[in-house]
Coordinates of C-alpha atoms in Angstrom, one line a residue:
M1 CA -15.7 -7.6 42.2
S2 CA -14.0 -10.9 42.7
C3 CA -10.3 -11.2 41.8
N4 CA -8.9 -13.7 39.4
Y5 CA -7.7 -17.3 40.0
F6 CA -4.1 -16.3 40.7
C7 CA -4.6 -13.3 43.0
D8 CA -4.8 -15.1 46.4
G9 CA -2.9 -17.8 48.3
V10 CA 0.8 -18.7 48.8
E11 CA 0.4 -21.6 46.5
K12 CA -0.3 -19.2 43.6
A13 CA 2.9 -17.2 44.3
P14 CA 4.9 -18.9 41.5
Q15 CA 2.3 -17.9 39.0
R16 CA 2.2 -14.3 40.3
S17 CA 5.9 -14.1 40.0
L18 CA 5.5 -14.7 36.2
F19 CA 2.8 -12.0 36.1
N20 CA 5.4 -9.8 37.7
A21 CA 7.8 -10.7 34.9
L22 CA 5.1 -9.5 32.5
G23 CA 5.1 -6.1 34.2
F24 CA 1.7 -6.6 35.9
T25 CA 1.0 -4.4 38.9
K26 CA -0.6 -5.8 42.1
E27 CA -3.7 -3.9 41.2
E28 CA -3.9 -5.6 37.8
M29 CA -3.3 -9.0 39.3
E30 CA -6.3 -8.5 41.6
R31 CA -8.7 -7.8 38.9
P32 CA -10.5 -10.4 36.6
L33 CA -8.3 -11.5 33.7
V34 CA -10.0 -10.9 30.4
G35 CA -8.5 -12.6 27.4
I36 CA -8.7 -10.7 24.1
V37 CA -8.4 -13.1 21.2
S38 CA -6.8 -11.0 18.4
S39 CA -7.0 -12.2 14.8
Y40 CA -4.7 -9.3 13.7
N41 CA -2.3 -10.0 10.9
E42 CA -0.8 -8.2 7.9
I43 CA -1.9 -10.5 5.2
V44 CA -5.8 -10.4 5.5
P45 CA -7.3 -7.0 4.5
G46 CA -10.2 -7.7 7.0
H47 CA -7.7 -8.1 9.8
M48 CA -5.1 -5.4 9.2
N49 CA -7.1 -3.0 11.4
L50 CA -7.7 -5.4 14.3
D51 CA -4.8 -4.0 16.3
K52 CA -6.9 -0.8 16.6
I53 CA -10.0 -2.7 17.6
V54 CA -8.0 -4.7 20.2
D55 CA -6.5 -1.4 21.7
A56 CA -10.1 -0.1 22.0
V57 CA -11.3 -3.3 23.6
K58 CA -8.4 -3.1 26.1
T59 CA -9.4 0.5 27.0
G60 CA -13.0 -0.6 27.5
V61 CA -12.1 -3.6 29.7
A62 CA -9.7 -1.4 31.9
M63 CA -12.4 1.3 32.2
A64 CA -14.8 -1.3 33.5
G65 CA -12.4 -2.8 36.1
G66 CA -10.8 -5.7 34.2
T67 CA -7.3 -6.6 33.3
P68 CA -7.0 -7.1 29.5
V69 CA -4.6 -9.7 28.1
V70 CA -4.1 -10.2 24.4
F71 CA -3.3 -13.5 22.7
P72 CA -3.5 -14.4 19.0
A73 CA -5.6 -16.5 16.6
I74 CA -4.6 -17.3 13.0
A75 CA -6.5 -16.2 9.9
V76 CA -6.5 -17.1 6.2
C77 CA -7.7 -14.6 3.5
D78 CA -10.0 -16.7 1.3
G79 CA -9.6 -14.2 -1.6
I80 CA -5.8 -14.5 -1.6
A81 CA -6.1 -18.3 -1.1
M82 CA -8.7 -18.7 -3.9
G83 CA -8.0 -20.7 -7.0
H84 CA -4.9 -22.6 -5.9
E85 CA -3.8 -25.2 -3.3
G86 CA -3.9 -22.6 -0.6
M87 CA -7.7 -22.8 -0.5
K88 CA -7.4 -26.3 1.0
Y89 CA -6.1 -24.5 4.1
S90 CA -9.1 -22.2 4.6
L91 CA -12.0 -24.2 6.1
V92 CA -9.5 -26.4 8.0
T93 CA -8.4 -23.4 10.1
R94 CA -11.8 -23.1 11.7
D95 CA -11.0 -26.1 14.0
L96 CA -7.4 -25.0 14.5
I97 CA -8.8 -21.6 15.7
A98 CA -11.3 -23.2 18.1
D99 CA -8.8 -25.7 19.4
S100 CA -6.0 -23.2 20.0
T101 CA -8.3 -20.7 21.7
E102 CA -9.5 -23.5 24.0
C103 CA -5.9 -24.3 24.9
M104 CA -4.9 -20.7 25.6
A105 CA -8.0 -19.9 27.6
L106 CA -7.9 -22.9 29.9
A107 CA -4.2 -23.0 30.3
H108 CA -4.2 -19.4 31.6
K109 CA -7.5 -19.5 33.6
F110 CA -9.1 -16.4 31.9
D111 CA -12.2 -15.2 33.6
A112 CA -13.8 -13.9 30.5
L113 CA -13.0 -13.4 26.8
V114 CA -13.5 -10.8 24.1
M115 CA -13.2 -12.4 20.6
V116 CA -11.9 -10.1 17.9
P117 CA -12.3 -11.8 14.5
N118 CA -13.5 -10.6 11.2
C119 CA -13.1 -13.0 8.2
D120 CA -14.6 -16.3 7.2
K121 CA -13.3 -19.0 9.5
N122 CA -12.3 -16.9 12.5
V123 CA -15.9 -15.9 13.4
P124 CA -17.3 -19.5 13.5
G125 CA -14.0 -20.9 14.9
L126 CA -14.2 -18.5 17.8
L127 CA -17.9 -19.0 18.3
M128 CA -17.1 -22.8 18.5
A129 CA -14.5 -22.0 21.1
A130 CA -16.8 -19.7 23.1
A131 CA -19.4 -22.5 23.3
R132 CA -16.8 -25.1 24.3
L133 CA -15.2 -22.9 27.0
N134 CA -18.5 -21.4 28.3
I135 CA -17.0 -18.5 30.2
P136 CA -18.5 -15.0 29.7
T137 CA -17.6 -14.0 26.2
I138 CA -18.5 -11.2 23.7
F139 CA -17.6 -10.6 20.1
V140 CA -16.5 -7.5 18.3
S141 CA -15.4 -7.9 14.7
G142 CA -13.3 -5.7 12.5
G143 CA -16.1 -4.6 10.2
P144 CA -16.8 -4.6 6.5
M145 CA -14.9 -2.9 3.7
L146 CA -16.5 0.0 2.0
A147 CA -17.7 -0.7 -1.6
G148 CA -15.4 0.1 -4.4
H149 CA -16.2 2.4 -7.3
V150 CA -15.6 1.6 -10.9
K151 CA -17.0 3.7 -13.8
G152 CA -19.3 5.6 -11.4
K153 CA -20.8 2.5 -9.9
K154 CA -20.3 0.7 -6.6
T155 CA -18.6 -2.6 -6.8
S156 CA -16.9 -5.3 -4.8
L157 CA -14.6 -8.4 -4.9
S158 CA -17.1 -10.5 -6.7
S159 CA -17.1 -8.1 -9.6
M160 CA -13.3 -8.3 -9.6
F161 CA -13.4 -12.1 -10.1
E162 CA -16.0 -11.8 -12.7
A163 CA -13.9 -9.3 -14.6
V164 CA -11.3 -12.0 -15.0
G165 CA -13.9 -14.3 -16.5
A166 CA -15.1 -11.5 -18.8
Y167 CA -11.5 -10.8 -20.0
T168 CA -10.8 -14.5 -20.8
S169 CA -14.0 -14.7 -22.8
G170 CA -13.2 -11.5 -24.7
N171 CA -15.9 -9.4 -23.1
M172 CA -13.5 -7.0 -21.2
S173 CA -10.3 -5.2 -22.0
A174 CA -7.1 -5.5 -19.9
D175 CA -7.4 -1.8 -19.0
D176 CA -10.9 -2.4 -17.6
V177 CA -9.6 -5.3 -15.5
E178 CA -6.8 -3.2 -14.2
E179 CA -9.4 -0.5 -13.2
Y180 CA -11.3 -3.2 -11.2
E181 CA -8.0 -4.4 -9.7
N182 CA -7.2 -0.9 -8.4
F183 CA -10.6 0.2 -7.2
A184 CA -12.7 -2.8 -6.3
C185 CA -11.3 -3.2 -2.7
P186 CA -10.7 0.4 -1.5
T187 CA -10.3 0.0 2.3
C188 CA -9.5 -2.5 5.0
G189 CA -12.3 -4.7 6.2
S190 CA -14.1 -7.8 5.3
C191 CA -15.1 -7.7 1.6
S192 CA -18.1 -5.4 1.1
G193 CA -20.9 -7.7 0.0
M194 CA -23.0 -10.3 2.0
Y195 CA -20.2 -12.8 1.6
T196 CA -19.2 -15.3 4.3
A197 CA -17.4 -13.0 6.6
N198 CA -20.1 -10.5 6.8
S199 CA -22.8 -13.2 6.9
M200 CA -21.2 -14.7 10.0
N201 CA -20.6 -11.3 11.6
C202 CA -24.3 -10.4 11.1
L203 CA -25.3 -13.9 12.4
T204 CA -23.1 -13.3 15.5
E205 CA -25.2 -10.3 16.2
V206 CA -28.4 -12.3 15.7
L207 CA -27.2 -15.2 17.9
G208 CA -26.7 -12.6 20.7
M209 CA -22.9 -12.7 20.9
G210 CA -22.2 -9.3 19.4
L211 CA -23.5 -5.8 20.1
K212 CA -25.7 -3.8 17.8
G213 CA -23.8 -2.9 14.6
N214 CA -21.2 -5.6 15.0
G215 CA -22.1 -7.0 11.6
T216 CA -22.5 -3.8 9.6
I217 CA -20.5 -0.8 10.9
P218 CA -17.8 -0.3 8.3
A219 CA -14.2 -1.0 9.4
V220 CA -13.0 2.5 8.7
Y221 CA -15.8 4.3 10.7
S222 CA -15.0 5.7 14.1
D223 CA -18.2 4.1 15.3
R224 CA -16.3 0.7 15.0
I225 CA -13.7 1.9 17.6
K226 CA -16.5 3.1 19.9
L227 CA -18.2 -0.3 19.5
A228 CA -15.0 -2.1 20.5
K229 CA -14.8 0.1 23.7
H230 CA -18.3 -0.7 24.5
A231 CA -17.7 -4.4 24.0
G232 CA -14.7 -4.2 26.4
M233 CA -17.0 -2.5 29.0
Q234 CA -19.8 -4.9 28.4
I235 CA -17.7 -8.1 28.9
M236 CA -17.3 -6.9 32.5
E237 CA -21.1 -6.8 32.9
L238 CA -21.4 -10.3 31.5
Y239 CA -18.7 -11.4 34.0
R240 CA -20.5 -9.8 36.9
K241 CA -23.8 -11.3 36.0
N242 CA -22.3 -14.6 35.0
I243 CA -24.0 -14.6 31.6
R244 CA -22.3 -17.3 29.5
P245 CA -22.3 -18.3 25.8
L246 CA -24.6 -21.3 26.5
D247 CA -27.1 -19.0 28.2
I248 CA -27.2 -17.1 24.9
M249 CA -26.6 -19.6 22.1
T250 CA -29.7 -21.7 22.7
E251 CA -31.8 -23.7 20.3
K252 CA -34.1 -20.7 19.9
A253 CA -31.2 -18.4 19.1
F254 CA -30.1 -20.8 16.3
Y255 CA -33.6 -20.7 15.0
N256 CA -33.3 -16.9 14.9
A257 CA -30.0 -17.2 13.1
L258 CA -31.5 -19.4 10.4
A259 CA -34.4 -17.0 10.0
A260 CA -32.1 -14.0 9.7
D261 CA -29.9 -15.9 7.3
M262 CA -32.9 -16.4 5.0
A263 CA -34.0 -12.7 5.3
L264 CA -30.5 -11.3 4.7
G265 CA -29.5 -13.7 1.9
C266 CA -26.4 -14.9 3.6
S267 CA -23.5 -17.1 2.2
T268 CA -24.1 -20.8 1.7
N269 CA -21.1 -21.3 4.0
S270 CA -23.5 -20.4 6.9
M271 CA -24.9 -23.9 6.3
L272 CA -21.5 -25.3 7.3
H273 CA -20.8 -23.0 10.1
L274 CA -24.1 -22.8 12.0
P275 CA -24.4 -26.6 12.4
A276 CA -20.7 -26.7 13.6
I277 CA -21.3 -24.0 16.2
A278 CA -24.6 -25.6 17.3
N279 CA -22.8 -28.9 17.7
E280 CA -20.5 -27.3 20.2
C281 CA -23.6 -25.9 22.0
G282 CA -25.2 -29.3 22.3
V283 CA -27.9 -28.2 19.8
E284 CA -28.8 -30.3 16.8
L285 CA -29.2 -28.3 13.7
N286 CA -29.9 -30.2 10.5
L287 CA -30.3 -28.9 7.0
D288 CA -34.0 -29.9 6.9
M289 CA -34.6 -27.2 9.4
A290 CA -33.2 -24.7 7.0
N291 CA -35.9 -25.5 4.4
E292 CA -38.6 -25.4 7.0
I293 CA -37.6 -22.0 8.1
S294 CA -36.9 -20.8 4.6
A295 CA -40.5 -21.8 3.5
K296 CA -42.0 -19.2 5.9
T297 CA -39.3 -16.6 6.0
P298 CA -39.2 -14.0 3.3
N299 CA -36.0 -12.8 1.6
L300 CA -35.7 -9.0 2.5
C301 CA -32.2 -8.1 1.3
H302 CA -30.3 -8.4 -2.1
L303 CA -26.8 -7.3 -1.1
A304 CA -24.0 -8.1 -3.4
P305 CA -23.5 -10.6 -5.0
A306 CA -27.3 -11.0 -5.3
G307 CA -27.8 -7.3 -6.0
N308 CA -26.1 -3.9 -6.2
T309 CA -26.2 -2.9 -2.5
Y310 CA -23.5 -3.3 0.0
M311 CA -22.8 -3.6 3.8
E312 CA -22.5 0.1 4.2
D313 CA -26.0 0.5 2.8
L314 CA -27.4 -2.2 5.2
N315 CA -25.7 -0.3 8.0
E316 CA -27.3 3.0 7.1
A317 CA -30.7 1.3 6.7
G318 CA -30.7 0.2 10.3
G319 CA -28.5 -2.9 10.2
V320 CA -29.3 -6.3 11.5
Y321 CA -31.6 -5.1 14.2
A322 CA -33.8 -3.5 11.5
V323 CA -34.0 -6.8 9.7
L324 CA -34.9 -8.6 13.0
S325 CA -37.6 -5.9 13.6
E326 CA -39.2 -6.7 10.3
L327 CA -39.2 -10.4 11.0
A328 CA -40.7 -9.8 14.5
K329 CA -43.7 -8.2 12.9
K330 CA -44.9 -11.6 11.8
N331 CA -43.5 -13.5 14.8
L332 CA -40.7 -15.1 12.7
I333 CA -38.1 -14.9 15.4
N334 CA -37.9 -15.7 19.1
T335 CA -37.8 -12.3 20.9
D336 CA -37.3 -13.8 24.4
C337 CA -33.7 -15.0 23.8
M338 CA -31.0 -13.6 26.1
T339 CA -28.1 -11.6 24.4
C340 CA -24.7 -10.2 25.4
T341 CA -26.4 -6.8 26.1
G342 CA -27.9 -8.4 29.2
K343 CA -31.3 -7.9 27.5
T344 CA -33.5 -10.0 25.3
V345 CA -33.8 -9.8 21.5
G346 CA -37.1 -8.1 21.9
E347 CA -35.7 -5.5 24.2
N348 CA -32.8 -4.9 21.9
I349 CA -34.9 -4.3 18.8
D350 CA -37.6 -2.2 20.5
G351 CA -37.8 1.1 18.7
C352 CA -35.4 0.0 15.8
I353 CA -36.9 0.9 12.5
N354 CA -36.2 0.1 8.9
K355 CA -34.8 3.4 7.5
N356 CA -34.7 2.4 3.8
T357 CA -37.1 -0.1 2.3
D358 CA -35.0 -0.2 -0.9
I359 CA -32.2 -1.8 1.1
I360 CA -34.3 -3.8 3.6
R361 CA -37.6 -4.7 2.0
S362 CA -40.6 -4.5 4.4
I363 CA -42.0 -7.8 5.6
D364 CA -45.0 -7.2 3.4
N365 CA -43.0 -6.5 0.2
P366 CA -40.1 -9.0 0.1
Y367 CA -37.9 -10.0 -2.8
S368 CA -39.4 -13.4 -2.4
E369 CA -41.8 -15.1 0.1
T370 CA -39.1 -17.8 0.8
G371 CA -35.6 -17.4 2.2
G372 CA -32.3 -16.8 0.5
I373 CA -30.9 -20.3 0.9
A374 CA -32.4 -23.6 -0.3
V375 CA -31.3 -27.2 0.6
L376 CA -31.8 -29.7 -2.2
K377 CA -32.1 -33.4 -2.0
G378 CA -32.4 -36.2 -4.6
N379 CA -30.5 -39.2 -5.9
L380 CA -27.5 -36.9 -6.8
A381 CA -27.4 -35.7 -3.2
P382 CA -29.1 -38.1 -0.9
D383 CA -27.7 -36.3 2.1
R384 CA -28.5 -32.9 0.6
C385 CA -26.7 -30.0 -1.0
V386 CA -27.0 -26.2 -0.7
V387 CA -27.7 -23.2 -3.1
K388 CA -28.0 -19.5 -2.5
R389 CA -31.4 -19.2 -4.1
S390 CA -31.5 -15.4 -3.8
A391 CA -28.5 -15.1 -6.1
V392 CA -29.8 -17.4 -8.8
A393 CA -31.2 -16.0 -12.0
P394 CA -35.0 -16.7 -12.2
E395 CA -34.7 -18.7 -15.4
M396 CA -32.2 -21.0 -13.7
L397 CA -34.4 -21.9 -10.7
V398 CA -35.5 -24.9 -12.7
H399 CA -32.9 -26.4 -15.1
K400 CA -32.1 -29.6 -16.9
G401 CA -29.0 -30.2 -18.9
P402 CA -26.0 -32.4 -19.8
A403 CA -23.2 -32.9 -17.3
R404 CA -19.7 -31.7 -18.0
V405 CA -17.6 -33.6 -15.4
F406 CA -14.3 -32.6 -13.9
D407 CA -12.3 -34.2 -11.1
S408 CA -10.8 -31.0 -9.8
E409 CA -11.3 -27.2 -9.9
E410 CA -8.2 -26.8 -12.0
E411 CA -9.5 -29.1 -14.8
A412 CA -12.8 -27.2 -14.8
I413 CA -11.4 -23.7 -14.9
K414 CA -9.1 -24.5 -17.8
V415 CA -12.0 -25.7 -19.9
I416 CA -14.2 -22.7 -18.9
Y417 CA -11.5 -20.2 -19.8
E418 CA -11.0 -22.0 -23.2
G419 CA -14.7 -21.5 -24.0
G420 CA -15.5 -25.2 -23.7
I421 CA -18.7 -24.8 -21.7
K422 CA -21.9 -24.1 -23.6
A423 CA -25.3 -22.8 -22.7
G424 CA -27.4 -25.4 -21.0
D425 CA -24.5 -27.4 -19.6
V426 CA -24.3 -28.5 -15.9
V427 CA -20.7 -28.3 -14.8
V428 CA -19.8 -30.9 -12.2
I429 CA -16.7 -30.5 -10.1
R430 CA -16.0 -33.4 -7.7
Y431 CA -13.4 -34.8 -5.4
E432 CA -13.3 -31.3 -3.7
G433 CA -15.3 -32.2 -0.6
P434 CA -14.1 -31.9 3.1
A435 CA -12.2 -35.3 3.0
G436 CA -11.7 -35.6 -0.8
G437 CA -10.2 -32.2 -1.4
P438 CA -9.2 -32.3 1.3
G439 CA -10.4 -29.0 2.8
M440 CA -13.5 -28.4 0.7
R441 CA -12.2 -25.5 -1.5
E442 CA -14.4 -22.6 -2.5
M443 CA -15.2 -22.4 -6.2
L444 CA -15.3 -18.7 -6.8
S445 CA -13.0 -18.8 -9.8
P446 CA -15.1 -21.2 -11.9
T447 CA -18.4 -19.6 -11.0
S448 CA -17.0 -16.1 -11.7
A449 CA -15.6 -17.4 -15.0
I450 CA -19.1 -18.6 -16.0
Q451 CA -20.6 -15.3 -15.0
G452 CA -17.9 -13.3 -16.8
A453 CA -18.5 -15.4 -20.0
G454 CA -22.1 -14.4 -20.0
L455 CA -23.3 -17.9 -19.1
G456 CA -24.7 -17.1 -15.7
S457 CA -28.3 -17.5 -16.8
T458 CA -27.8 -20.7 -18.8
V459 CA -25.2 -22.8 -17.0
A460 CA -25.3 -24.5 -13.6
L461 CA -22.4 -25.7 -11.5
I462 CA -22.6 -28.5 -9.0
T463 CA -19.8 -29.6 -6.6
D464 CA -19.0 -31.5 -3.4
G465 CA -16.8 -28.5 -2.6
R466 CA -18.3 -25.1 -1.5
F467 CA -18.7 -21.6 -2.7
S468 CA -17.5 -18.2 -1.6
G469 CA -20.3 -15.9 -0.4
A470 CA -19.3 -13.8 -3.4
T471 CA -20.6 -16.5 -5.8
R472 CA -23.8 -15.9 -7.7
G473 CA -25.7 -18.0 -10.2
A474 CA -27.0 -21.6 -10.1
A475 CA -24.1 -22.7 -8.0
I476 CA -25.0 -25.8 -5.9
G477 CA -22.4 -27.0 -3.4
H478 CA -21.9 -29.2 -0.3
V479 CA -23.1 -32.3 -2.3
S480 CA -23.3 -35.1 0.2
P481 CA -22.1 -37.8 0.3
E482 CA -19.0 -36.4 -1.4
A483 CA -17.3 -38.3 -4.2
V484 CA -14.4 -39.7 -2.2
K485 CA -17.0 -41.3 0.1
G486 CA -18.8 -43.0 -2.8
G487 CA -21.6 -40.4 -3.3
T488 CA -23.5 -40.4 -6.5
I489 CA -21.5 -37.4 -7.7
A490 CA -18.5 -39.8 -8.2
Y491 CA -20.4 -41.8 -10.8
I492 CA -21.7 -39.1 -13.1
K493 CA -20.5 -39.3 -16.7
D494 CA -20.2 -36.6 -19.4
G495 CA -23.6 -36.2 -21.1
D496 CA -25.7 -37.5 -18.2
I497 CA -28.8 -35.4 -17.8
I498 CA -29.1 -33.6 -14.4
S499 CA -32.4 -32.1 -13.3
I500 CA -32.4 -29.2 -10.9
D501 CA -35.7 -27.9 -9.3
I502 CA -34.8 -25.3 -6.6
P503 CA -38.4 -24.3 -5.8
N504 CA -39.2 -27.9 -5.1
Y505 CA -35.8 -28.6 -3.3
S506 CA -34.8 -31.4 -5.7
I507 CA -31.7 -32.4 -7.6
N508 CA -31.5 -35.7 -9.6
L509 CA -29.3 -37.5 -12.0
E510 CA -31.5 -39.0 -14.7
V511 CA -29.8 -42.4 -14.6
S512 CA -31.5 -45.7 -13.5
D513 CA -30.6 -47.3 -10.2
A514 CA -29.4 -50.3 -12.1
E515 CA -27.0 -48.2 -14.2
L516 CA -25.7 -46.5 -11.1
E517 CA -25.0 -49.8 -9.4
E518 CA -23.1 -51.0 -12.5
R519 CA -21.0 -47.9 -12.5
K520 CA -20.1 -48.4 -8.9
K521 CA -18.5 -51.7 -9.9
T522 CA -16.5 -50.3 -12.8
M523 CA -15.6 -46.7 -11.8
P524 CA -13.1 -46.7 -8.9
L525 CA -13.1 -43.9 -6.5
K526 CA -10.1 -41.5 -6.7
K527 CA -8.1 -40.4 -3.7
K528 CA -5.6 -37.6 -3.7
E529 CA -2.0 -38.8 -3.4
N530 CA 0.8 -37.3 -1.4
I531 CA -1.5 -35.7 1.2
S532 CA 0.5 -35.0 4.4
G533 CA 0.6 -32.9 7.5
Y534 CA -2.5 -31.3 8.9
L535 CA -4.5 -32.0 5.7
K536 CA -3.9 -35.7 6.1
R537 CA -5.2 -35.6 9.7
Y538 CA -8.1 -33.4 8.8
A539 CA -9.2 -35.7 5.9
A540 CA -9.1 -38.7 8.2
M541 CA -11.3 -37.0 10.9
V542 CA -13.7 -34.6 9.1
S543 CA -17.4 -35.3 8.8
S544 CA -19.5 -34.8 5.7
A545 CA -20.6 -31.3 4.6
D546 CA -24.2 -31.9 5.7
K547 CA -23.0 -32.4 9.2
G548 CA -21.1 -29.1 9.1
A549 CA -17.7 -30.6 8.2
I550 CA -16.9 -30.9 11.9
I551 CA -14.0 -32.8 13.2
N552 CA -15.2 -36.2 14.6
K553 CA -13.7 -36.5 18.0

C-alpha cells in the first residue's frame, strides 16, 4: 500500500515534525491518512452518539491499514431552531459544512475521507464536499431515533408539534402535551419518521455512498457500531481501488435517488439538496425530472408523517435495499451503477427481499401509482414549487380557496393560534425564501398548528420558504421566484382565489395578467432590514429554491 503525501523526502520533514508533535508513530505516518469528518456535538440529539460512531470508524480504518484522523463539522438541530430566528441559520450551514470540509481536506492532504453526519444539512453538505474533493469517500451516519410511545401508540416529533397546535385550539390538555413532551423523542438519533435527515441518509445509500443499512439501522442498535467499523474498513478498499465519489454519483445514480425518493415518500427538502449535490457532481438535475420520474414510480412507503410507521419498521422490513429491489422488478432504477461496496446496485440488492409488505408495499400494490413528491407550476410559481403529495389528505389534492396573506412566519402563526384561519382558506407565507428570509426557514410550526386545529383536510399553506420533513398536509413550499425577487407570491392579496391541482401539477392565482402588472406598480417589495454577518453574505449569493438554493460562485 502506498504511503501518504508526507511520508517520504527531506522536504516533507517539517510536516513530519508536526505529526510527531501530534504523537504519531513512524508506522502511522507511513500509512494513508484517512480524514474522519465528525459532526459530533452535544446540542443535536441526532449527533450526540457520533463520538461512538467515530471511534468505531477509527477502529475499522486502523484494522484495514489506514491512519484515522478526526476533524469536525458543525451541525444545527432543526427542531430546536424551529419557530424562531434560529431557523434562518439551518439551511445556510449546508454550504459552510461543504466549504469547511473542503478547506480541511485539501489543507492537510488527506488520502481518503469517512463522513460521519446524521441530520438535515450535514448529509447534503458533506455529499457536496465529497463531490468537490473527489477523493475516495464513504458515509456512515448516526442512525434514526426509535419511535416514541404515547398512550400505547408509536409517535414522533411531528406529533409533538401537532400537540401544541391541538392545545392552542382547545383540542388537547396541558397534561397530554406534557406526556408527548416526555415520550415523543425517547433516544438519540435523527427523528424517527421519514423527515429530512432520514430521507437524506436513505438517499445516500441509494446514491451508493453509504453501506447497506446506513439510512435505517437505529442509532441505539449495536449494528450501527458494526456498520461504522465496516465503513472504516471499506474506505481502505475504495482507496486501494481508487474508487471516487464522481465514479459513484453519476447521472444514473441521481436518477435512482429521485426514483427511491418517490417510492419512500421522502422530505420535500430532498428537492433542494439533490440538485445542489448534483451541481457539485457536474450533473444537471432540474425539478421537471422529478415529475417525469414521479409519473412512473409508485409510492411504496407511508412512514411518518404520512402514516403510522417509522424508520425502525422500515429497517426490519429490509430497509432501502428492499425498496430498491421492488423498484428493480419493473426496471425503475439503474442497476449497473457503481457503489461504495465496490459492487453495482444490482449486485448489492441481489437476494434482498421485502420482509413486510405492510411497511414496504409491493410494486404491484402501491399506495399510489405516482411518487411521493410533486412539483407544481403555474402563474403563482412560474419556476415551480414542491409538495409532499404522499402526506396530503386525498380531499386536498385539488383545492380552491381564498388567500390569507402573511409577510412572515411569526405573523401567520399568531393568527392560526388565535383561531383566525377558517376551513377552505389558503394560508400564504412569503418573504421567507432563500434570499428573502434570508435562509429559507422551515414552516413546521404553522403547518402543525393547522393540523392540531383539525384543519389539515380543509386548509392549504403556500410559502416561498420550506417545510420540515415532519410536515403533513397540503403544504406547498419552495415557491419560485420568491417574493423578494418579485415573484407572483409578492403580489397576492387577502381574498384572492388560489387554485391548486396536485394531480395535474398546477398552482394558479386567479387574477388577470393586467391586474398583476398593476399590482407590481403599486405594491413595493419588502426587504428585511438589519441583516448582517453570514446571513447578509448568503442572501447576496444564494440562488432560487428551484436551483437548489446553491451559492452562486
